[in-house]
PDB file of C-alpha atoms and ligand atoms in Angstrom:
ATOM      1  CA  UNK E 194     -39.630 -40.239-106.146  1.00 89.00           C
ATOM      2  CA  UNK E 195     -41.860 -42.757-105.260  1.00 96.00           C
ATOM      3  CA  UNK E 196     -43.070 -43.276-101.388  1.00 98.00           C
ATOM      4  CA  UNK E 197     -41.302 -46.792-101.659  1.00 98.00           C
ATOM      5  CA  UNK E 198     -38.088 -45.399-102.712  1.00 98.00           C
ATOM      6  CA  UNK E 199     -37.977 -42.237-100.384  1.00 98.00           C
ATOM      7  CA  UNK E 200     -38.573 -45.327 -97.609  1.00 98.00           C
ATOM      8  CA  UNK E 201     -35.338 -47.246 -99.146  1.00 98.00           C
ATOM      9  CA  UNK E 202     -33.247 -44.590 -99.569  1.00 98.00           C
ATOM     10  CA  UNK E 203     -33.867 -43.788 -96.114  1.00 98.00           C
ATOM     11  CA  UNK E 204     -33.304 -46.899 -94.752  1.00 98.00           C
ATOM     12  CA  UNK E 205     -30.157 -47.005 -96.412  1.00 98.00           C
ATOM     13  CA  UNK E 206     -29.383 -43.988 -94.568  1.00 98.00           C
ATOM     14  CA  UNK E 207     -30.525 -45.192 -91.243  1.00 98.00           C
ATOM     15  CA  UNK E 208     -28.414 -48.802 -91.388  1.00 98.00           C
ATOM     16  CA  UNK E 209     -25.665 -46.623 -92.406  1.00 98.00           C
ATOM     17  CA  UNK E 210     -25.450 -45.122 -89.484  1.00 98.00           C
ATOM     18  CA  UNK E 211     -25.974 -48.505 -87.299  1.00 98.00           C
ATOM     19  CA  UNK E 212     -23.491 -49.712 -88.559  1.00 97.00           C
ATOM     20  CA  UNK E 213     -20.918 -47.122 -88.260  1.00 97.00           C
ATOM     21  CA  UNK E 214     -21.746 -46.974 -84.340  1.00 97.00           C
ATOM     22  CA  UNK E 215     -21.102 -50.938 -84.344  1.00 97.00           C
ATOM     23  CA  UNK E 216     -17.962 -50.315 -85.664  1.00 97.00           C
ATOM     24  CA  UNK E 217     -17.268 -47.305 -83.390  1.00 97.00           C
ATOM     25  CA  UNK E 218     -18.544 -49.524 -80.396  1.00 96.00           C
ATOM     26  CA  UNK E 219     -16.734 -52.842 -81.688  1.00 97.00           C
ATOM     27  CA  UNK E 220     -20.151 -54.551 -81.762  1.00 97.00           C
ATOM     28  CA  UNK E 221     -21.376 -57.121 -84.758  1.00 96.00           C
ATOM     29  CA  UNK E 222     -24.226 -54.823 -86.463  1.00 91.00           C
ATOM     30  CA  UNK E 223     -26.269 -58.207 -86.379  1.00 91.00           C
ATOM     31  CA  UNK E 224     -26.519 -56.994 -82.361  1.00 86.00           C
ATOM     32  CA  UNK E 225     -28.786 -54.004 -83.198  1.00 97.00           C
ATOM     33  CA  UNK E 226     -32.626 -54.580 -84.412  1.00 98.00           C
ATOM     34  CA  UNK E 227     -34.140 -51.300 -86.390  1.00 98.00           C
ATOM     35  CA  UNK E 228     -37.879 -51.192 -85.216  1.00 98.00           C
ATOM     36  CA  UNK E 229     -39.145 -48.733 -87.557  1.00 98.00           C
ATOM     37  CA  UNK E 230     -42.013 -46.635 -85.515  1.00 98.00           C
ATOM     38  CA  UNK E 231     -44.763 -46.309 -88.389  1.00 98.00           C
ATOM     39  CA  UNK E 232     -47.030 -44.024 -85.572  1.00 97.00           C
ATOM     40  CA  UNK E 233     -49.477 -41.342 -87.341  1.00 96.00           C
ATOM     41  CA  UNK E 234     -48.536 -43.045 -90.975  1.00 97.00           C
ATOM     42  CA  UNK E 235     -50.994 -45.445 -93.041  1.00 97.00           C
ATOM     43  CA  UNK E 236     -50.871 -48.964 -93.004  1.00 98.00           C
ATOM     44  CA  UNK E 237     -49.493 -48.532 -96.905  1.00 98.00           C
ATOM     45  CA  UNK E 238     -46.220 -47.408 -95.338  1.00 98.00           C
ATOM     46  CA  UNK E 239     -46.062 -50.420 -92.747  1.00 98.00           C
ATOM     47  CA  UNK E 240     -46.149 -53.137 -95.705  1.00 98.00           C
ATOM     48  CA  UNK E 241     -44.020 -50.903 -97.962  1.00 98.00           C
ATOM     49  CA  UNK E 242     -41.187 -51.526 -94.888  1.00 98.00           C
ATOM     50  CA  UNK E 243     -42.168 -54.983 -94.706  1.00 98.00           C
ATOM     51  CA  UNK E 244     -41.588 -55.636 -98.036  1.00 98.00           C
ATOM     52  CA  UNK E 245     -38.402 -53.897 -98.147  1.00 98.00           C
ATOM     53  CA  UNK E 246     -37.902 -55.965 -94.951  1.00 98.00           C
ATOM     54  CA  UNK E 247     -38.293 -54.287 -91.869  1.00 98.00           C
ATOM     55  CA  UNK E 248     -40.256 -56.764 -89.876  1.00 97.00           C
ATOM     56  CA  UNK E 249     -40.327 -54.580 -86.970  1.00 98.00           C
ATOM     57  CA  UNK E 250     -42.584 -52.468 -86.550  1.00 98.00           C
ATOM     58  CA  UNK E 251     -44.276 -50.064 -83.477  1.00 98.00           C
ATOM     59  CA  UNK E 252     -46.576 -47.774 -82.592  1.00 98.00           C
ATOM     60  CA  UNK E 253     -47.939 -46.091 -79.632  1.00 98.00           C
ATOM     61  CA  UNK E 254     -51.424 -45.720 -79.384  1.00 98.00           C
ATOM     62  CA  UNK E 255     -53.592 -48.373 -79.006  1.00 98.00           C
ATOM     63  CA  UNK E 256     -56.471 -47.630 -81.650  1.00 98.00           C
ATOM     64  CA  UNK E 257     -54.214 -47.074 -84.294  1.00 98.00           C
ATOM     65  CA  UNK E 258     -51.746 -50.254 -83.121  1.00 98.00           C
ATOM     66  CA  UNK E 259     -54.475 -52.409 -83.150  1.00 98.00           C
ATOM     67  CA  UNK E 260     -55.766 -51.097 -86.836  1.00 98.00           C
ATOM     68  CA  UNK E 261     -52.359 -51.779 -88.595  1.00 98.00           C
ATOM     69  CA  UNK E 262     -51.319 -54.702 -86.649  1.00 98.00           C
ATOM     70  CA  UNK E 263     -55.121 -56.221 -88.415  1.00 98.00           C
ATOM     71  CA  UNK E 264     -54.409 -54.802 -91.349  1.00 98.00           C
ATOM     72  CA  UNK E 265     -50.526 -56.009 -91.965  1.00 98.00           C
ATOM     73  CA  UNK E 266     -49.555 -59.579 -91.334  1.00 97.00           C
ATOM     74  CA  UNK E 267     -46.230 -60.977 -91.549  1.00 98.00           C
ATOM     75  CA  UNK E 268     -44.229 -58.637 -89.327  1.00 98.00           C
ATOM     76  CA  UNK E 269     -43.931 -58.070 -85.396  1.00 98.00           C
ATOM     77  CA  UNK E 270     -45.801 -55.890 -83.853  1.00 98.00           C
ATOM     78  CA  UNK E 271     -43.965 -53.495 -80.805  1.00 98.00           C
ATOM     79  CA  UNK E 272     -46.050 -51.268 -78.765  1.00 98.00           C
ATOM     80  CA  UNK E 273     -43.929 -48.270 -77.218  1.00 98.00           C
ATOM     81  CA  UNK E 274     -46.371 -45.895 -75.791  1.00 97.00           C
ATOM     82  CA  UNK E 275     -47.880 -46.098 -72.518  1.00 96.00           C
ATOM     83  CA  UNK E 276     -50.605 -48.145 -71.687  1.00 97.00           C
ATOM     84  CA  UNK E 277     -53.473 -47.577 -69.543  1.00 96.00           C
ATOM     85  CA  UNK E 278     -54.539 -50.380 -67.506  1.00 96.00           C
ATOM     86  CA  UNK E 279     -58.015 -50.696 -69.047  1.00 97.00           C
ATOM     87  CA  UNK E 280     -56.232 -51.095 -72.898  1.00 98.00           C
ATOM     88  CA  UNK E 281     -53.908 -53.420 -71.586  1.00 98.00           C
ATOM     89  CA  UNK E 282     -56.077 -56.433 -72.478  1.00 98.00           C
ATOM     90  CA  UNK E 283     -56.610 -55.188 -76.324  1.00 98.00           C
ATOM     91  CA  UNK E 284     -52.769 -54.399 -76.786  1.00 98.00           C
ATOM     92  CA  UNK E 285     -51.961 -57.862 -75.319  1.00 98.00           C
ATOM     93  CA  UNK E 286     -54.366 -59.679 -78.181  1.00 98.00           C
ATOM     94  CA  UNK E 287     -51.788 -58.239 -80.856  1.00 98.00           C
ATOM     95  CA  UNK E 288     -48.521 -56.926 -79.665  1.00 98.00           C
ATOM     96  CA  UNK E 289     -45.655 -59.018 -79.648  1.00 98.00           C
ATOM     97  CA  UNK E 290     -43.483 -57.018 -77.636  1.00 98.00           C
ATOM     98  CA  UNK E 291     -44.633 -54.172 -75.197  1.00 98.00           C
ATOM     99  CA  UNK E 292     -41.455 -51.879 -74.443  1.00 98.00           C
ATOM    100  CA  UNK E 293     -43.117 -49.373 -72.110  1.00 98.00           C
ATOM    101  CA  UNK E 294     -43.880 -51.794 -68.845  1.00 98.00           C
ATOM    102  CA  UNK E 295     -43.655 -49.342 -65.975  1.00 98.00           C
ATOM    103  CA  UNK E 296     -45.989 -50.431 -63.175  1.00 97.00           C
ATOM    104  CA  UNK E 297     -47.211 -53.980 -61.225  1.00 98.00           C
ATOM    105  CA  UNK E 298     -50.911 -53.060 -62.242  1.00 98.00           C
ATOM    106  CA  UNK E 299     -50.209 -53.255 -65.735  1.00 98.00           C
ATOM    107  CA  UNK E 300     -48.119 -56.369 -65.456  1.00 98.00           C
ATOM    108  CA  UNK E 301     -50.980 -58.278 -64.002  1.00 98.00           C
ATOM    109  CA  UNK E 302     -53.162 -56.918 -66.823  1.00 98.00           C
ATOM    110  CA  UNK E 303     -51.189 -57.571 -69.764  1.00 98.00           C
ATOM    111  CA  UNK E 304     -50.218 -61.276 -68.161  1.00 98.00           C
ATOM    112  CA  UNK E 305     -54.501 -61.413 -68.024  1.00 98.00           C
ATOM    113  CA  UNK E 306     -54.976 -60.257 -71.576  1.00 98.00           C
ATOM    114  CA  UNK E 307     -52.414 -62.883 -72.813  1.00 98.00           C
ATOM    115  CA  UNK E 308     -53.501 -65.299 -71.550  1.00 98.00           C
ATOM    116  CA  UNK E 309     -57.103 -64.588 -72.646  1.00 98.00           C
ATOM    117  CA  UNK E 310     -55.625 -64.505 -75.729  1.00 98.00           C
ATOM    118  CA  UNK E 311     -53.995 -67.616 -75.645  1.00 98.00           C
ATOM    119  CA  UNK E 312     -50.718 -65.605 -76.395  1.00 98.00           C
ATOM    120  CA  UNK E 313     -47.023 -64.705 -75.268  1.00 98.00           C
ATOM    121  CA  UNK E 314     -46.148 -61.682 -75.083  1.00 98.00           C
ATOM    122  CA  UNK E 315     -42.480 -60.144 -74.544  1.00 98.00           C
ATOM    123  CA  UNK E 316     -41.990 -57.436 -71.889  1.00 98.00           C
ATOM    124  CA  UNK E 317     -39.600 -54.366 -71.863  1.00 98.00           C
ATOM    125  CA  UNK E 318     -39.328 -52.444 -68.055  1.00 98.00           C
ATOM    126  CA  UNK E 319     -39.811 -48.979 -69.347  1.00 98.00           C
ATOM    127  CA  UNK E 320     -37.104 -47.183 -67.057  1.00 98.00           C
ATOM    128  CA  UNK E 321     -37.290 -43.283 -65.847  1.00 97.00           C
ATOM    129  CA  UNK E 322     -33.793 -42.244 -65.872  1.00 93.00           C
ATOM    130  CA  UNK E 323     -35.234 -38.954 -64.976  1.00 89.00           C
ATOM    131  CA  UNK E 324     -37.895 -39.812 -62.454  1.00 79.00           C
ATOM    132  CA  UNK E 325     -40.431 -37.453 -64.695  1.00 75.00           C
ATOM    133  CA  UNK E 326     -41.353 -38.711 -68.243  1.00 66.00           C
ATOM    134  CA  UNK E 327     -43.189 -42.794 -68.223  1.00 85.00           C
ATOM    135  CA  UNK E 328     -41.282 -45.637 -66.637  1.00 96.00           C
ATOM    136  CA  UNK E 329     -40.127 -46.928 -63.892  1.00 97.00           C
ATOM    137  CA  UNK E 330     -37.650 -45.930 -61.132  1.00 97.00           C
ATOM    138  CA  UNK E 331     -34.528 -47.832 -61.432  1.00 97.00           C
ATOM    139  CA  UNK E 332     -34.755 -48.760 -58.244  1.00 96.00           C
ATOM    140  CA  UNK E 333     -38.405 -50.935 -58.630  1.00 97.00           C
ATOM    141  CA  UNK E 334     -36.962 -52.169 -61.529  1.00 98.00           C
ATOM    142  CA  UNK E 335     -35.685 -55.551 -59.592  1.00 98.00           C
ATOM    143  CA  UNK E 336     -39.094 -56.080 -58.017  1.00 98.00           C
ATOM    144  CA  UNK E 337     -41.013 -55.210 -60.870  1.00 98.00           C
ATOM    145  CA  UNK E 338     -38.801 -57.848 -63.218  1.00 98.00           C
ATOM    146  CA  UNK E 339     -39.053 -60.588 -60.799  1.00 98.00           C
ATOM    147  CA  UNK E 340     -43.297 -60.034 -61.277  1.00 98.00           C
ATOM    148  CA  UNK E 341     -43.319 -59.817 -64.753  1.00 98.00           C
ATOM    149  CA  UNK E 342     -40.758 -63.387 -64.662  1.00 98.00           C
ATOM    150  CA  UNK E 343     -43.527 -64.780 -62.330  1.00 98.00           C
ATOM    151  CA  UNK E 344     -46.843 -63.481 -64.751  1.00 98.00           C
ATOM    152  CA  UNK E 345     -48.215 -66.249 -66.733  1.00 98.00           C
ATOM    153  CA  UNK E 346     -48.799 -64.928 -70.361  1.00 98.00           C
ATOM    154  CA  UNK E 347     -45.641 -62.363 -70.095  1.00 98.00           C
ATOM    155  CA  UNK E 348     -42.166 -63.268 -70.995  1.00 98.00           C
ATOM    156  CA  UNK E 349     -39.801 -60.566 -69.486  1.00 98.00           C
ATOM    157  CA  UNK E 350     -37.155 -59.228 -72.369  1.00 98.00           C
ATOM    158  CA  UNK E 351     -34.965 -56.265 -71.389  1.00 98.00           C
ATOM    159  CA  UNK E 352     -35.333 -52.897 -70.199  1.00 98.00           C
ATOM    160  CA  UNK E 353     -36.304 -49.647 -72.615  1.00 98.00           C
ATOM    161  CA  UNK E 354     -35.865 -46.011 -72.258  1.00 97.00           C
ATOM    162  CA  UNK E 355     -35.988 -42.558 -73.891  1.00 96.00           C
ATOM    163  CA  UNK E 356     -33.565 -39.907 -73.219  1.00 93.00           C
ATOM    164  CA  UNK E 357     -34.446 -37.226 -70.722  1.00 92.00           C
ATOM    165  CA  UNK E 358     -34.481 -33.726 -72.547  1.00 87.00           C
ATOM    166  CA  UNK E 359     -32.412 -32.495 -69.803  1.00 85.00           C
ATOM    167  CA  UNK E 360     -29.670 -35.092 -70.324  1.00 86.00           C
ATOM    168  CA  UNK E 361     -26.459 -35.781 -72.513  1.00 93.00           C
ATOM    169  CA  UNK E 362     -28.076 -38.502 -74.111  1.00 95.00           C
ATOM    170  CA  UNK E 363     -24.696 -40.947 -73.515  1.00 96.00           C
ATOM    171  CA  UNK E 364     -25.141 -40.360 -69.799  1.00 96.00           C
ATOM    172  CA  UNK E 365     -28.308 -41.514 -69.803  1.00 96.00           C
ATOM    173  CA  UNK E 366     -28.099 -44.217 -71.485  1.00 97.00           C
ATOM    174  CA  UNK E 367     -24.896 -45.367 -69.615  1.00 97.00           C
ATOM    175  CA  UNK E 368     -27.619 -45.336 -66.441  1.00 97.00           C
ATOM    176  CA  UNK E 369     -29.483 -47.265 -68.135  1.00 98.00           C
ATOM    177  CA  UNK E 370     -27.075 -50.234 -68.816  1.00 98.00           C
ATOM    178  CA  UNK E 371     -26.497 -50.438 -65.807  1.00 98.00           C
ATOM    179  CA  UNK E 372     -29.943 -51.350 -65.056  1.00 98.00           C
ATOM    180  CA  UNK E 373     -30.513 -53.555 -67.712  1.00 98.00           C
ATOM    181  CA  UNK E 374     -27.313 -55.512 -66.161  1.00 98.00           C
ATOM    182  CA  UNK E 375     -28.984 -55.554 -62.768  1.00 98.00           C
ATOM    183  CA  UNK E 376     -31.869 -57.112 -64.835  1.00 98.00           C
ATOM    184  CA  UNK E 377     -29.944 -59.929 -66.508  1.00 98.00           C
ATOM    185  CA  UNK E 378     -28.172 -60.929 -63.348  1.00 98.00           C
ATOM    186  CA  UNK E 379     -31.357 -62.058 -61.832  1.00 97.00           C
ATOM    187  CA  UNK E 380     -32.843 -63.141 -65.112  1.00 98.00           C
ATOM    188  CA  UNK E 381     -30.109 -64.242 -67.783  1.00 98.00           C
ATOM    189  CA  UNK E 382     -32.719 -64.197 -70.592  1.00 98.00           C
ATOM    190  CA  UNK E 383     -33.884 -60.345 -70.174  1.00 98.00           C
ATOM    191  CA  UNK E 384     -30.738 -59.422 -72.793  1.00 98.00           C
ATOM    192  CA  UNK E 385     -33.144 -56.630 -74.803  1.00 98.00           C
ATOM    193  CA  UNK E 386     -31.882 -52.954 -74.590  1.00 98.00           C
ATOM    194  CA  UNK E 387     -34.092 -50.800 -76.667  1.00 98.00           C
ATOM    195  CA  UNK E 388     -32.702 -47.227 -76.481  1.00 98.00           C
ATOM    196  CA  UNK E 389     -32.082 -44.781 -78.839  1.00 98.00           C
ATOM    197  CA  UNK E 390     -34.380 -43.333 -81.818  1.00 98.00           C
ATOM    198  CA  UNK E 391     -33.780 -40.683 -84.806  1.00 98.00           C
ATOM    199  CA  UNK E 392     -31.801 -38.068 -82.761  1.00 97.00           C
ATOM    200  CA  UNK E 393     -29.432 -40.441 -80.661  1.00 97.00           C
ATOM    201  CA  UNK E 394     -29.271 -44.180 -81.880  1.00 98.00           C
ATOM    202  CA  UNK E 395     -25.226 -43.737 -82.073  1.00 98.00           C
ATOM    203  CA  UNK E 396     -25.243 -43.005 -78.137  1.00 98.00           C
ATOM    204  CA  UNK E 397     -27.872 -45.568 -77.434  1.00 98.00           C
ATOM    205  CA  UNK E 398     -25.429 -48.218 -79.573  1.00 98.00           C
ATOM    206  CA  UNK E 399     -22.084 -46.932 -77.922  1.00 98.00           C
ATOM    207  CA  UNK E 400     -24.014 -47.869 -74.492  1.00 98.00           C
ATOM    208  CA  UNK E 401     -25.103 -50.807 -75.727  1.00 98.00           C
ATOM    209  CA  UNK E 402     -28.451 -51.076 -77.363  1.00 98.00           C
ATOM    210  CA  UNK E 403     -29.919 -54.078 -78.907  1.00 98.00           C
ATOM    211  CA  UNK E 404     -33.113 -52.610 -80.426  1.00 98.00           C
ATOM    212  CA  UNK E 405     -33.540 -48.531 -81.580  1.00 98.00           C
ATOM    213  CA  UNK E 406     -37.029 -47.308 -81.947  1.00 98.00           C
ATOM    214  CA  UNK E 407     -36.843 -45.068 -85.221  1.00 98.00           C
ATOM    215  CA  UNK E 408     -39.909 -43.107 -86.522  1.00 98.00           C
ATOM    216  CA  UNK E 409     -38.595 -39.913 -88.307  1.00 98.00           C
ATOM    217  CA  UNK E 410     -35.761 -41.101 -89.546  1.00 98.00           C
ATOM    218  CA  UNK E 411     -37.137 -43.779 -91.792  1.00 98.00           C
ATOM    219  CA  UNK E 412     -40.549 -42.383 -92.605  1.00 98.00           C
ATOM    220  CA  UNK E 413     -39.850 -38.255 -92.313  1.00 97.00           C
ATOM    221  CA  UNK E 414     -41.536 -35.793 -90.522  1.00 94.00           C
ATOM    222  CA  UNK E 415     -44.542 -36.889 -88.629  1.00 85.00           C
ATOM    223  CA  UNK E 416     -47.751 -34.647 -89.995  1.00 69.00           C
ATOM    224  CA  UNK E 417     -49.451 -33.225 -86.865  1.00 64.00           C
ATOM    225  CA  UNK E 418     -52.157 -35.274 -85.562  1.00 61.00           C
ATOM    226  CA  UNK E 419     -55.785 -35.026 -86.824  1.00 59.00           C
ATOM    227  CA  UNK E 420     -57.929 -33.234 -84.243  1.00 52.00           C
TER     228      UNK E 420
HETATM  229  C1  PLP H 297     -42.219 -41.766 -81.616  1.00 73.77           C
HETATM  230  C2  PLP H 297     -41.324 -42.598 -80.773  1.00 73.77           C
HETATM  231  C3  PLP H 297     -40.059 -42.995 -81.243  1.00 73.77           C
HETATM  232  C4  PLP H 297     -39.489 -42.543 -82.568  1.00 73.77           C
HETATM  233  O1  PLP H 297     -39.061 -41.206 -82.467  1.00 73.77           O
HETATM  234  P1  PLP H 297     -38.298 -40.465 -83.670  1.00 73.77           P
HETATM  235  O2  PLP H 297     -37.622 -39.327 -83.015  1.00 73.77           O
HETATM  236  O3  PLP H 297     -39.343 -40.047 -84.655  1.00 73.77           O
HETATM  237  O4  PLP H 297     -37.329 -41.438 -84.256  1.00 73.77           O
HETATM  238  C5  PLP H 297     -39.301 -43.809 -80.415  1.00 73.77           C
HETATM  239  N1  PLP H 297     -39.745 -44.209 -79.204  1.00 73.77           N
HETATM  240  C6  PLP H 297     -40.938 -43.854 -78.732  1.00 73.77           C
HETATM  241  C7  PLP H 297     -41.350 -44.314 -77.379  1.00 73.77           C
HETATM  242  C8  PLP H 297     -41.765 -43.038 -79.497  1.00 73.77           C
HETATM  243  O5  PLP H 297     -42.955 -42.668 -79.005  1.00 73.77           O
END
């Protein structure tokens, strides 16, 4: 089988199953964006999903991210890892959506690196719903939205999480619609929700996800890093 239709017949696979948890959840599939996460693969696999089109595409580190996002036009580019402060500037000059905004330091940088770019770029509030792994504590999540609404360069998008391993991944995710509704109380436009990836996109869509990150999934096992 060739790489291009291993890719399709996985993606059949994957939409399959968004769409059976919009039906399950009463939800319009339309609702739920696939952003295929093409970390530790070549480029060749990036336009491969473009062409068969998947026009959303992440990664997670910011050498690689910055590679692929030269290398393949035509699609937009989500970064989900963290980001230190000092690569904020670089991920800003080619992401179009940064899901894993967890501090007011990196805020301020992106906003700077946008702008320097002459750019826009959207913002997720990465949220810890465990208070351990990247993100947020829920409750800075209201002070840290009204910054990134007030940052020049940034516009502010939604809220993002990952599971905790320690938690029924429904629970979680249930916590963490209820921050994204604090969220779009004080700013209407901040409807993302981008939960869920290969192991729990149904319980991410029953709580109401609007984008699920999925790496696995759609491009198989990831082959352990180089080095
Ligand atoms: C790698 C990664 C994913 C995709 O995970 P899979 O289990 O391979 O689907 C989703 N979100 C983030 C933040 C990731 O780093």
């Amino acid at each position: 089988m060739s790489r291009r239709d291993e890719l399709a017949a996985n993606l059949a696979e994957v939409n399959a199953r968004i769409i059976r948890s919009c039906e399950a959840a009463g939800r319009d599939p339309s609702c739920v964006t696939l952003v295929a996460v093409t970390k530790t693969w070549p480029a060749s696999d990036a336009v491969l999903l473009r062409d068969l089109g998947v026009v959303d595409l992440a990664e997670n580190r910011d050498q690689e991210a910055s590679q692929k996002a030269a290398a393949v036009g035509g699609v937009r580019w989500h970064f989900v890892g963290q980001v230190q402060t000092n690569k904020a500037r670089s991920v800003a000059s080619y992401a179009d959506v940064v899901h894993s905004v967890d501090r007011p330091s990196l805020v301020e940088a992106l906003g700077a690196g946008a702008v320097r770019a002459r750019r826009t770029v959207e913002v997720l509030l990465q949220v810890s719903l465990d208070g351990e792994r990247g993100g947020a504590l829920p409750v800075d999540v209201p002070a840290l939205a009204d910054l990134a609404v007030e940052t020049e360069g940034l516009r502010l998008a939604g809220v993002m999480a990952v599971a905790p391993r320690a938690a029924e991944p429904a629970e979680a995710f249930a916590r963490l619609q209820v921050v994204a509704e604090q969220v779009r109380a004080r700013h209407p436009s901040a409807t993302l929700i981008s939960a869920g990836m290969s192991g729990d996109l149904e319980q991410a869509i029953a709580a109401g996800a609007t984008h699920v990150r999925v790496g696995t999934a759609v491009l198989g096992h990831r082959p352990p890093p180089l080095g």
